[in-house]
XYZ file of N, CA and C in Angstrom:
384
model
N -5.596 15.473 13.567
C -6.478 14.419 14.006
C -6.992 13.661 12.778
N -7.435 11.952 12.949
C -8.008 11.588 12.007
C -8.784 11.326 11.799
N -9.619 11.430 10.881
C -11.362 11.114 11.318
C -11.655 10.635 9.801
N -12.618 9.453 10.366
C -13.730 8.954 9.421
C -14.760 8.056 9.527
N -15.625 8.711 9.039
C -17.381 8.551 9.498
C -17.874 6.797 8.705
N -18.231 6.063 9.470
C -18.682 4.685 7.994
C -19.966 4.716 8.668
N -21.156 4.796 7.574
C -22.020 4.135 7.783
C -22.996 3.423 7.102
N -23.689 2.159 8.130
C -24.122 1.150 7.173
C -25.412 0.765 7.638
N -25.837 0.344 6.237
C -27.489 -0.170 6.869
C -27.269 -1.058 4.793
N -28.359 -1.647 4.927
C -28.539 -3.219 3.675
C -28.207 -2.513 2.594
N -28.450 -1.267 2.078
C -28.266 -1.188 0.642
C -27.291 -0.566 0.367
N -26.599 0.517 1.108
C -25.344 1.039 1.122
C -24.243 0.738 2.241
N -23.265 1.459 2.062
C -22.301 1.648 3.438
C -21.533 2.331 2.755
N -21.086 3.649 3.017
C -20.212 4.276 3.357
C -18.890 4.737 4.324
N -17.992 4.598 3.995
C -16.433 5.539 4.407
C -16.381 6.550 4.124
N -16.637 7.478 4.940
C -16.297 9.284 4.887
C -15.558 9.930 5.313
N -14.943 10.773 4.744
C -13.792 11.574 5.371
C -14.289 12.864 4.856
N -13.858 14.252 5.153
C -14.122 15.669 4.643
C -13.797 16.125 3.047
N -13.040 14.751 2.706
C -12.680 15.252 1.449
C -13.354 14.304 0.470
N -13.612 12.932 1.004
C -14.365 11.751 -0.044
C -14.959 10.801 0.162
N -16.094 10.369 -0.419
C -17.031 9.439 0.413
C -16.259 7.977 -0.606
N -16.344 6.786 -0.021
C -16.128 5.375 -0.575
C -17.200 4.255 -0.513
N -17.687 3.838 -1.428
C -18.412 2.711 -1.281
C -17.768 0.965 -0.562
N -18.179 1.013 0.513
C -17.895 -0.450 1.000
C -18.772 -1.267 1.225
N -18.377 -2.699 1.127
C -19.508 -4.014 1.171
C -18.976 -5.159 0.708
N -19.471 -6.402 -0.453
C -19.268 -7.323 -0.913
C -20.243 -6.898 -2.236
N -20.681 -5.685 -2.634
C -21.589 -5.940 -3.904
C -20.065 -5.199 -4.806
N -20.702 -5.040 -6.077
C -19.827 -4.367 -7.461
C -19.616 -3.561 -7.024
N -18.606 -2.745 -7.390
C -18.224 -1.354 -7.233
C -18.295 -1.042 -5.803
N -18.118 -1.775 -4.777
C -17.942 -1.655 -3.361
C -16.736 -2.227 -3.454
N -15.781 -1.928 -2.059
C -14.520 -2.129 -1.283
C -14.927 -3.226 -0.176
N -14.191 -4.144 -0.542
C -13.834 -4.908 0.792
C -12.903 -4.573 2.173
N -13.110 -4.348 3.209
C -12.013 -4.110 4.221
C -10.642 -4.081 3.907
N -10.716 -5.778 3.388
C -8.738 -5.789 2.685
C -8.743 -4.854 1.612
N -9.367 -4.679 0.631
C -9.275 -3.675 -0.257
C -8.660 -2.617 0.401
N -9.625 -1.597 1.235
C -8.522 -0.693 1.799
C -7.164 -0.647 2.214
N -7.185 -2.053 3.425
C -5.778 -1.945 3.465
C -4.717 -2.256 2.914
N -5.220 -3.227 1.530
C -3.966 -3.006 0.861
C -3.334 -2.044 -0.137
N -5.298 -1.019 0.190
C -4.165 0.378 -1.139
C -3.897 0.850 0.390
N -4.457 1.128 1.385
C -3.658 1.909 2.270
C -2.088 1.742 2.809
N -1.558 0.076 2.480
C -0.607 0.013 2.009
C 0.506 1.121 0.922
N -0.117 0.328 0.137
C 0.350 0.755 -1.086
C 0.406 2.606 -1.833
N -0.393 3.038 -0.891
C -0.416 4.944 -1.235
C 0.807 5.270 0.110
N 0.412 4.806 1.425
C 1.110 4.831 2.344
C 2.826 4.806 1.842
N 3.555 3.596 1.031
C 4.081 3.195 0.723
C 4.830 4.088 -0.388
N 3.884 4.548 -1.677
C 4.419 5.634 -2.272
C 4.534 6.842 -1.641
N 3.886 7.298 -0.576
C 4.097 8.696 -0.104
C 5.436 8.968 0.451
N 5.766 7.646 1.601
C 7.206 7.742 1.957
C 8.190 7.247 0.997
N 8.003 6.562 -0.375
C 9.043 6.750 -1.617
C 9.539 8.135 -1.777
N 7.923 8.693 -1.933
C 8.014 10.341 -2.706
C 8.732 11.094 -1.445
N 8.340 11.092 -0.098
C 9.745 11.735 0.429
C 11.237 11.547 0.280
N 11.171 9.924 0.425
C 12.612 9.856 0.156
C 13.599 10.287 -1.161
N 12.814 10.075 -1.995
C 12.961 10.842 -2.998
C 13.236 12.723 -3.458
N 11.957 13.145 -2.778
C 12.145 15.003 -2.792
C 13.379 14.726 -1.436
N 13.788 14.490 -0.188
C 14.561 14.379 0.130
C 16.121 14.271 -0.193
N 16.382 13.647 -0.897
C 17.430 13.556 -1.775
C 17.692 14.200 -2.971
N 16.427 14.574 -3.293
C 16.767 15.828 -4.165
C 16.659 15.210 -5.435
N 15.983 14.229 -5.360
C 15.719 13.469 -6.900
C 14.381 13.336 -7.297
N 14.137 13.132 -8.695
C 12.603 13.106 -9.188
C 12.023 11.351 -8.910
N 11.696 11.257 -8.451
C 10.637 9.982 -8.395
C 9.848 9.712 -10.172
N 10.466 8.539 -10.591
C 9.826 8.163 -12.003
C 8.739 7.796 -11.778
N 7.894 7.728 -12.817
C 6.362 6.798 -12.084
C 6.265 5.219 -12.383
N 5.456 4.595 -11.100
C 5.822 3.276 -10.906
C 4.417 2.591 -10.603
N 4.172 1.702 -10.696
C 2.946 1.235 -10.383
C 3.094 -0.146 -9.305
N 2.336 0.152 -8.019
C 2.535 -0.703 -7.081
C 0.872 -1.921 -7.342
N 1.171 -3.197 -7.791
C 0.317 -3.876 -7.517
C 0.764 -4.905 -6.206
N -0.219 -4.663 -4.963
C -0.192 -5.205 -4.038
C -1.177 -6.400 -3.707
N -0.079 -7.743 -3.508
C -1.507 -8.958 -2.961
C -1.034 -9.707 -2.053
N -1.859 -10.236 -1.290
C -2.160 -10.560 -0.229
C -2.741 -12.157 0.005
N -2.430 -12.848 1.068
C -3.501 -13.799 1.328
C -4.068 -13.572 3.062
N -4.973 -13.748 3.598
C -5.024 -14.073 4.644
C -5.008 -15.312 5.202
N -5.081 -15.305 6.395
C -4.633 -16.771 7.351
C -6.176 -17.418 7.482
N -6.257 -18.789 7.125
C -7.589 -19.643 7.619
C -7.856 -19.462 9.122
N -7.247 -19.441 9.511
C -7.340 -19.569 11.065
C -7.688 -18.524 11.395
N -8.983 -18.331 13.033
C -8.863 -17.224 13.502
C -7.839 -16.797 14.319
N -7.486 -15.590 14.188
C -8.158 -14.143 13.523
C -7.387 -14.331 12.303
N -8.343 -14.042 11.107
C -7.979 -14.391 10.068
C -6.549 -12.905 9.593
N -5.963 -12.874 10.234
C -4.961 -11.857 9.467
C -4.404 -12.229 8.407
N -3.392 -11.170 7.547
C -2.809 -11.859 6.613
C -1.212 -12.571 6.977
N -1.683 -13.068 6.083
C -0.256 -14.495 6.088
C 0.670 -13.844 5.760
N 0.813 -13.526 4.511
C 1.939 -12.611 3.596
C 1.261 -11.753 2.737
N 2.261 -10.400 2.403
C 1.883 -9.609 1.476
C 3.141 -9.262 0.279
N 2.868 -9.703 -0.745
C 3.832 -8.394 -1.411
C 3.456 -7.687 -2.479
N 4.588 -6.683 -2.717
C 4.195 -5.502 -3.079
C 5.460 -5.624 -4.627
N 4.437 -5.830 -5.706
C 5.217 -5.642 -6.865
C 5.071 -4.500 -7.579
N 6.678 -3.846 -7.751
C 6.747 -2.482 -7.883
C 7.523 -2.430 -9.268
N 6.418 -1.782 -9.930
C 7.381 -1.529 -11.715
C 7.533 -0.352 -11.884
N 8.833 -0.137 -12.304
C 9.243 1.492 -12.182
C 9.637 1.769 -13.723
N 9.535 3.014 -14.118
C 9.100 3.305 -15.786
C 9.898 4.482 -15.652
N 10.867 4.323 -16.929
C 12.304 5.194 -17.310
C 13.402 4.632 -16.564
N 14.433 5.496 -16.526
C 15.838 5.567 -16.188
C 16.001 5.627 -14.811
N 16.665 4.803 -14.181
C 16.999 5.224 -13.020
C 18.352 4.741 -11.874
N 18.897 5.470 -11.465
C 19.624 4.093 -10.902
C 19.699 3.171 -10.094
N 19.264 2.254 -10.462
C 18.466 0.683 -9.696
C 19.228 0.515 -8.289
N 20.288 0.917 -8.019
C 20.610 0.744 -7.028
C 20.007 1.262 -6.063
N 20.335 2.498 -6.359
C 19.752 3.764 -5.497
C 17.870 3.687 -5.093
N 17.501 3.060 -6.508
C 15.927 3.077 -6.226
C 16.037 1.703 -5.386
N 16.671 0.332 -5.200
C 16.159 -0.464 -4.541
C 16.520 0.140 -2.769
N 17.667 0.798 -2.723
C 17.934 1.238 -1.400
C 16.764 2.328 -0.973
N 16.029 2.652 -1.448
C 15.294 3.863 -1.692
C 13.861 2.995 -1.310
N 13.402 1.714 -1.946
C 12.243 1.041 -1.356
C 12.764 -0.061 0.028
N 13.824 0.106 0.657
C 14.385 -0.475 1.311
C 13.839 0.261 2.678
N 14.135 1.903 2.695
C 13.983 2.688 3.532
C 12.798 2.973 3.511
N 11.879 2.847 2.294
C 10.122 2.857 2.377
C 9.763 2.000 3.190
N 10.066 0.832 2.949
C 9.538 -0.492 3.717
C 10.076 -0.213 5.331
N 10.942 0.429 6.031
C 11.215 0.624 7.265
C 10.335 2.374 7.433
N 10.532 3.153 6.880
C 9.743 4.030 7.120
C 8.172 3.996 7.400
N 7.284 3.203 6.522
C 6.304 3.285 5.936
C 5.159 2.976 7.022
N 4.569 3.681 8.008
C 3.963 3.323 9.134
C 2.794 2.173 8.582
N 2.314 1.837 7.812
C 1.135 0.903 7.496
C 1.667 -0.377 6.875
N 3.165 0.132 6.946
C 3.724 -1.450 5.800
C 4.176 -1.844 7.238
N 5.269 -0.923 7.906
C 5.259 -1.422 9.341
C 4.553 -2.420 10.252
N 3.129 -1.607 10.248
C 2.011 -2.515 11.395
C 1.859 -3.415 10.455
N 1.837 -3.833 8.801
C 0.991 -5.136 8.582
C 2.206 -6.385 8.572
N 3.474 -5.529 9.010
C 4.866 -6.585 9.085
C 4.741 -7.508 10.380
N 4.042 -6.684 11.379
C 3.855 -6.976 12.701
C 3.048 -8.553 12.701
N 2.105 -8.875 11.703
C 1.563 -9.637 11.428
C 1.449 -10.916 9.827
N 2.075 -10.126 9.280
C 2.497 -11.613 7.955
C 3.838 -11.013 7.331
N 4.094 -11.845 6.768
C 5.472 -11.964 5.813
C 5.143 -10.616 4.670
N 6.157 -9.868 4.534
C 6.195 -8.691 3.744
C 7.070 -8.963 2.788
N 7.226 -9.652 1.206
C 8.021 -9.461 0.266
C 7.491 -8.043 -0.926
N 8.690 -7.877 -1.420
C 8.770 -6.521 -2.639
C 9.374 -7.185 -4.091
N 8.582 -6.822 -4.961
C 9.577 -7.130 -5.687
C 9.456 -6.080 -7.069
N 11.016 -5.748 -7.344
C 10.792 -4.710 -8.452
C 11.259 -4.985 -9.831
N 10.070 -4.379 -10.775
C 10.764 -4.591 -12.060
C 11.204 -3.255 -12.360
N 12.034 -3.197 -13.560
C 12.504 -1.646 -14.264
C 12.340 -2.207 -15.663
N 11.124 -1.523 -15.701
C 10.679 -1.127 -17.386
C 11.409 -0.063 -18.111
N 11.816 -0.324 -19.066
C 12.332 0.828 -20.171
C 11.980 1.558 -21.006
């Protein structure tokens, strides 16, 4: 089951779960709504890499996903498009890793639902 507690009143707001509390709002060091969902994207996104990866029986290099977004003017303001630029660090074989974020992006239940609603591009670099 999934559970998490938010609560808010003027000077704080909290996101709770059993394992970690998050600051949300519009002040410093608070999370905006999209904030979440675009790391919930983006962790979502590496988790089903990292299966496909231990799946196949290969090591996952480390990569850094910066994810952005715009939303739509119009109501309901959803987003328009998202993508997800993915830099991957060491050796690998590019083929295999782009077929590999190919099957993330169809696996990935949160990249899924936000496809349902704006344009989803990827794009990867390979650092050396």
């Amino acid at each position: 089951m999934l559970k998490v507690k938010t609560a808010y009143n003027v000077q704080e707001s909290t996101l709770e779960t059993d394992r970690a509390v998050l600051q949300i709002g519009g002040k410093e060091g608070q999370f905006y709504p999209y904030d979440l969902l675009l790391g919930a994207l983006s962790a979502c996104f590496h988790a089903t890499l990292s299966e496909i990866f231990f799946k196949r029986k290969l090591e996952l290099p480390p990569i850094e996903i910066i994810v952005t977004g715009e939303k739509r003017k119009d109501m309901p303001t959803t987003l328009e498009w998202v993508n997800m630029e993915i830099t991957v660090f060491g050796e690998v074989d590019e083929g295999k890793f782009l077929r590999s974020i190919d099957l993330a992006a169809k696996y990935c239940s949160v990249h899924e639902t936000i496809s349902k609603v704006a344009e989803m591009t990827h794009e990867v670099n390979f650092a050396r």
